[in-house]
Short mmCIF file of C-alpha atoms in Angstrom, two decimals:
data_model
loop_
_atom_site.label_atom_id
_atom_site.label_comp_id
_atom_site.label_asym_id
_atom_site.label_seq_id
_atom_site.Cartn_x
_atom_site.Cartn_y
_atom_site.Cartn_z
CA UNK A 24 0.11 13.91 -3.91
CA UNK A 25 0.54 12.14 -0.51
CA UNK A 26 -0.81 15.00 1.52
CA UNK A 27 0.98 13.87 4.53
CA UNK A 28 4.29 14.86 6.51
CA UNK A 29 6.20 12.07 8.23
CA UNK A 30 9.86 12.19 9.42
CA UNK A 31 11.88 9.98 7.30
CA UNK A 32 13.38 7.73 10.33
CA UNK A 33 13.08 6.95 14.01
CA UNK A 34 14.11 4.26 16.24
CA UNK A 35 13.19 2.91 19.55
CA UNK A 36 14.16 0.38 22.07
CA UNK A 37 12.58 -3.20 22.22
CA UNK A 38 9.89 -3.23 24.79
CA UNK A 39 9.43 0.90 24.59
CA UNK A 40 6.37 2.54 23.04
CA UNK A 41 6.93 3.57 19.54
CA UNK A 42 5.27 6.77 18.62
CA UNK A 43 5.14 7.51 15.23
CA UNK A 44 3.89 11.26 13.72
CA UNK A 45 2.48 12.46 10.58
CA UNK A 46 1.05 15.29 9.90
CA UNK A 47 -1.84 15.83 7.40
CA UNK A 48 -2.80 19.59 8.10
CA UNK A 49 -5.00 20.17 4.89
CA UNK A 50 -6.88 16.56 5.96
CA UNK A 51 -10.67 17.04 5.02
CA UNK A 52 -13.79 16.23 6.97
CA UNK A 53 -14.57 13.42 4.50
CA UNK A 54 -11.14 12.10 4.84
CA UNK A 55 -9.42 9.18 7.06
CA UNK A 56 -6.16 8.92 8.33
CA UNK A 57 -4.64 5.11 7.45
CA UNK A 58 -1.74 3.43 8.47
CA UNK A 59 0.10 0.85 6.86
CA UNK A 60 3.72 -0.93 7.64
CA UNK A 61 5.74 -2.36 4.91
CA UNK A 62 8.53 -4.83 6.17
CA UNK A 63 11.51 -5.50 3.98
CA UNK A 64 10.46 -7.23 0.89
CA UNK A 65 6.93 -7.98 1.92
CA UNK A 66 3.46 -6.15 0.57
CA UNK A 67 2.11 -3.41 2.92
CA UNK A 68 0.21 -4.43 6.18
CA UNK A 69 -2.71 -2.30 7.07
CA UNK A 70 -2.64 -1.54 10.88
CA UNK A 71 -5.26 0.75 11.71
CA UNK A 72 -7.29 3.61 10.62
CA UNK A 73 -9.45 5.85 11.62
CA UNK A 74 -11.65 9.49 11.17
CA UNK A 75 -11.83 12.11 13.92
CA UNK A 76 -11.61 9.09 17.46
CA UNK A 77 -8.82 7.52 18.92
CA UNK A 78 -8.95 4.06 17.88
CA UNK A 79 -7.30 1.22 19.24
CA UNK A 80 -6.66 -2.42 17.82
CA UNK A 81 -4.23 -5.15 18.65
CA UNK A 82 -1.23 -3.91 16.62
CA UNK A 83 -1.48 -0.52 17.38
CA UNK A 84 -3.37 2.84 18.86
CA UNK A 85 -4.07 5.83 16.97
CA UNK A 86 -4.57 9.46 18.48
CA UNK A 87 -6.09 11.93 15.94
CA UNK A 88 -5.64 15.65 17.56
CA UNK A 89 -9.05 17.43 17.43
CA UNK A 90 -7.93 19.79 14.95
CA UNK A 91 -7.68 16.40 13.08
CA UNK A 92 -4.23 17.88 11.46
CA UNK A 93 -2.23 15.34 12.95
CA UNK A 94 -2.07 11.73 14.51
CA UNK A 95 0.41 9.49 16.51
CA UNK A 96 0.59 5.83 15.59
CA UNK A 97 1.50 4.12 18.98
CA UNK A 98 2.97 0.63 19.22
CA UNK A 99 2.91 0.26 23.18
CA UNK A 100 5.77 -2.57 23.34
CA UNK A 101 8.11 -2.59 19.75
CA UNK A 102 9.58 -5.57 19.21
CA UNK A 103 12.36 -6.47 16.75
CA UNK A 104 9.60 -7.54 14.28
CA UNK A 105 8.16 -3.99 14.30
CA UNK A 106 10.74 -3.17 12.21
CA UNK A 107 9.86 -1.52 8.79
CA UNK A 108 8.78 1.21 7.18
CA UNK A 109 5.39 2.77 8.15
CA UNK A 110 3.21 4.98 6.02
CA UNK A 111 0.08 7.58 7.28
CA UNK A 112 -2.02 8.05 4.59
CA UNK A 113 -5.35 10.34 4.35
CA UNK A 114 -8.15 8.44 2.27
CA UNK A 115 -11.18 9.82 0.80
CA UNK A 116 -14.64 7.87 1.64
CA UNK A 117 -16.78 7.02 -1.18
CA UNK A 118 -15.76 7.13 -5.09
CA UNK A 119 -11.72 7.11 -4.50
CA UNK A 120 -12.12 4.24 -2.25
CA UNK A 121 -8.78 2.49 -2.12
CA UNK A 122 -6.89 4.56 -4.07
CA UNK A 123 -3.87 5.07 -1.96
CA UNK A 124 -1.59 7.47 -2.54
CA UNK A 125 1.86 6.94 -0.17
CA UNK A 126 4.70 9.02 0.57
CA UNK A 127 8.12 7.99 2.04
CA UNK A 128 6.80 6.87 5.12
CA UNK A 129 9.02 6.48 8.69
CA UNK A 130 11.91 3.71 8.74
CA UNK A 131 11.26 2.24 12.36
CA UNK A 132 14.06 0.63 13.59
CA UNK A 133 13.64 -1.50 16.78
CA UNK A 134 16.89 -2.17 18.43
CA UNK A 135 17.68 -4.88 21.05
CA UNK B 211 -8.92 -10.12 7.12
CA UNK B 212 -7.77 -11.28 3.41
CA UNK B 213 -5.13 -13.42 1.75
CA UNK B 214 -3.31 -12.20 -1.08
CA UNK B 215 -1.45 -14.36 -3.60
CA UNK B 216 0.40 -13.04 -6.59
CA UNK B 217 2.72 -15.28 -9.70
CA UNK B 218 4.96 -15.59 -9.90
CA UNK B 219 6.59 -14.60 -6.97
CA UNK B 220 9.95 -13.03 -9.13
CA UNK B 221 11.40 -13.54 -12.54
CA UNK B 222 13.97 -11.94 -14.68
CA UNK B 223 12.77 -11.18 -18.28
CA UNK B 224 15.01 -10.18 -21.78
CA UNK B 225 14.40 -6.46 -22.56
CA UNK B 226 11.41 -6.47 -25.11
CA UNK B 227 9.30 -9.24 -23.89
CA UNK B 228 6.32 -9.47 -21.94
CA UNK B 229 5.38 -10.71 -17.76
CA UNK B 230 1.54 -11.73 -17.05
CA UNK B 231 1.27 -11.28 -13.29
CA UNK B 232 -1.28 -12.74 -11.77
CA UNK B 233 -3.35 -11.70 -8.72
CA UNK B 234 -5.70 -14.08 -6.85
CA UNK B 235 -8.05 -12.40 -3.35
CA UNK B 236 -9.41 -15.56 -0.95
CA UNK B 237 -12.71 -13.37 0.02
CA UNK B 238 -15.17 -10.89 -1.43
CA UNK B 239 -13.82 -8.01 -3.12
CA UNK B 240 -15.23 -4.36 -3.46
CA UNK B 241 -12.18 -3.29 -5.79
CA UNK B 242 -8.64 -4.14 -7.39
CA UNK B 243 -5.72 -2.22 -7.63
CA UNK B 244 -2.11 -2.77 -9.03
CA UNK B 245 1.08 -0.77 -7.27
CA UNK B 246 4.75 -0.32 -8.72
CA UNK B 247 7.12 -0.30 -5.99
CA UNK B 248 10.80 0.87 -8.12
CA UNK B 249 13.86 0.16 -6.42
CA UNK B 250 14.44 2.31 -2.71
CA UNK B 251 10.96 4.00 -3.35
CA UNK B 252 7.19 4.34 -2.16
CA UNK B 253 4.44 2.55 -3.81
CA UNK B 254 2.77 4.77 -7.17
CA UNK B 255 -0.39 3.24 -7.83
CA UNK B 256 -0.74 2.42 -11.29
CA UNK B 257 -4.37 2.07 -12.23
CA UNK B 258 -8.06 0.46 -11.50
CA UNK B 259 -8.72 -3.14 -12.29
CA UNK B 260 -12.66 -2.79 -13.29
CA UNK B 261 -14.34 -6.42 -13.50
CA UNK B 262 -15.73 -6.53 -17.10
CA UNK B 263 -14.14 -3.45 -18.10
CA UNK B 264 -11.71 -1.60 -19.16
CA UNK B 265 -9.01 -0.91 -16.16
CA UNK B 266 -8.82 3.08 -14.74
CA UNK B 267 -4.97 4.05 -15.30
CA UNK B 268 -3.24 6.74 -13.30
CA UNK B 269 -1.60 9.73 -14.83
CA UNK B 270 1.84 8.47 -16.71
CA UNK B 271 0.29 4.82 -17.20
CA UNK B 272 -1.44 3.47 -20.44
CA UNK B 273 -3.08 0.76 -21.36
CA UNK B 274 -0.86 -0.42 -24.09
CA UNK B 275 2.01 -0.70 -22.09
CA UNK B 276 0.30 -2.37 -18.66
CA UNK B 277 -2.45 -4.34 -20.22
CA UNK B 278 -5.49 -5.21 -17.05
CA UNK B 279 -7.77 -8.17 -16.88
CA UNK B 280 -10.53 -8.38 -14.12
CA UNK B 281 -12.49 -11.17 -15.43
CA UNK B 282 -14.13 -11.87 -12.12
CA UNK B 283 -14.47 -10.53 -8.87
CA UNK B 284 -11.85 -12.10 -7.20
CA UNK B 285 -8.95 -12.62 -10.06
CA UNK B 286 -7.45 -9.86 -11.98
CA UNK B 287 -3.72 -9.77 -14.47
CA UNK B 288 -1.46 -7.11 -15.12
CA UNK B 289 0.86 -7.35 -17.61
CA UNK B 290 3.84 -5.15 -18.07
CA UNK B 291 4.44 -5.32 -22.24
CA UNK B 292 8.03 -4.48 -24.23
CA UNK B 293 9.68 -4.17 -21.20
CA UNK B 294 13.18 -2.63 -20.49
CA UNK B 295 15.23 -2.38 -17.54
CA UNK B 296 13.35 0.41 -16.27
CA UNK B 297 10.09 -1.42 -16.01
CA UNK B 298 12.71 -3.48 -12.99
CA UNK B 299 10.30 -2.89 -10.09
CA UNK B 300 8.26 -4.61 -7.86
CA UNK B 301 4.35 -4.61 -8.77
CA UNK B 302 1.91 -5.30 -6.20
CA UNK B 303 -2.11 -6.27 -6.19
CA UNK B 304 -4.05 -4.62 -3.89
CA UNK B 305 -7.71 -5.48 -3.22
CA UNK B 306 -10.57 -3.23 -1.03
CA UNK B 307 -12.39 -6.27 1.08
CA UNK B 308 -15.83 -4.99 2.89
CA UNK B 309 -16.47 -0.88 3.11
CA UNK B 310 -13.18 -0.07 4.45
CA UNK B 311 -10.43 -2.35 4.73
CA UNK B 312 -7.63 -2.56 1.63
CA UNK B 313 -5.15 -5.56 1.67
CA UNK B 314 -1.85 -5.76 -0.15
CA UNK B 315 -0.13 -9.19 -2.16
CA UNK B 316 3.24 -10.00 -1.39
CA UNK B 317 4.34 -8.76 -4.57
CA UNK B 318 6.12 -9.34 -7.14
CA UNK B 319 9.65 -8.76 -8.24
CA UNK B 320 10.71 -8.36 -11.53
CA UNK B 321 14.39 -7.84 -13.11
CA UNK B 322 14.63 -6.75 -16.82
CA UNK B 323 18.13 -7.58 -18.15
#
């Protein structure tokens, strides 16, 4: 039950912006969009989330249509290290608190 | 931001025995959670770790085989009991900190033979 649409693989130069889809068209108002990266062998990493604004941090930017049925996660400069595979996820506030449900995700692969 | 640590780290266990992993969160926590991660797939979040109580399991999880201690806020245990080679998966703590922000352990990575 991930809820959420992401293309299975991209790739993108080092030192390009990496823009990463998903969509989430039956996303509720009570509902945010999350992202997390998982790098080979490691736990998931949360990089950003957010509800209905563009919100911007140091890892990453997020752009949340206004329809709210779809978001870009934006790396502005991938590096090698970006590498992994990153997962949008929709969370419900409140009672199901951090009870993450996560599809396949996006393989990002950064090449030199 | 918190830290994370999980033990062990790996091991490989006989079919039929039993692995205590345990889970260990450097800053307040709101809630505990324990992840499988099988081989070459997403993460399936296996149940609730309740301080006190009795752990919330997802649908195709049961207590008897994943046993869950949350003794405290901080520390909780999962163990993974009469396992076979199909219990071979990586199992991950997870842990809300504050309203919204959920962390992940490193994991860890266990081979039934």
């Amino acid at each position: 039950d991930a809820k959420t649409t992401q293309p299975p693989s991209m790739d993108c130069a080092e030192g390009r912006a990496a823009n990463l889809p998903c969509n989430h068209s039956t996303i509720s108002g009570n509902e945010y969009v999350y992202w997390y990266r998982q790098i080979h062998s490691q736990g998931p990493q949360y990089i950003i989330h957010g509800l209905k604004n563009n919100e911007t941090n140091e890892m990453a930017s997020l752009i949340i249509t206004e329809d709210r049925k779809s978001s870009t996660l934006i790396l502005p400069h991938a590096t090698l290290r970006d590498t992994a595979v990153y997962y949008c996820i929709v969370r419900v506030r409140g009672s199901t608190l951090g009870r993450l449900y996560f599809g396949r995700g996006t393989q990002l692969t950064v090449w030199p | 931001s918190a830290v994370i640590s999980q033990k062990p780290s790996r091991d490989i266990c006989q079919r039929g025995t039993s692995l205590t992993i345990q889970c260990q969160v450097d800053s307040q926590v709101t809630m505990m959670f324990w992840y499988r991660q099988q081989p070459g797939q997403s993460l399936t979040l296996i149940a609730t770790a309740n301080q006190g109580s009795e752990a919330t399991y997802e649908s195709g999880f049961v207590i008897d085989k994943f046993p869950i201690s949350r003794p405290n806020l901080t520390f909780s245990t999962l163990t993974v009991s009469n396992m076979s080679p199909e219990d071979s998966s990586i199992y991950l703590c997870s842990a809300v900190v504050g309203v919204n922000e959920q962390f992940f352990g490193p994991g860890t990575r266990l081979t039934v033979l």
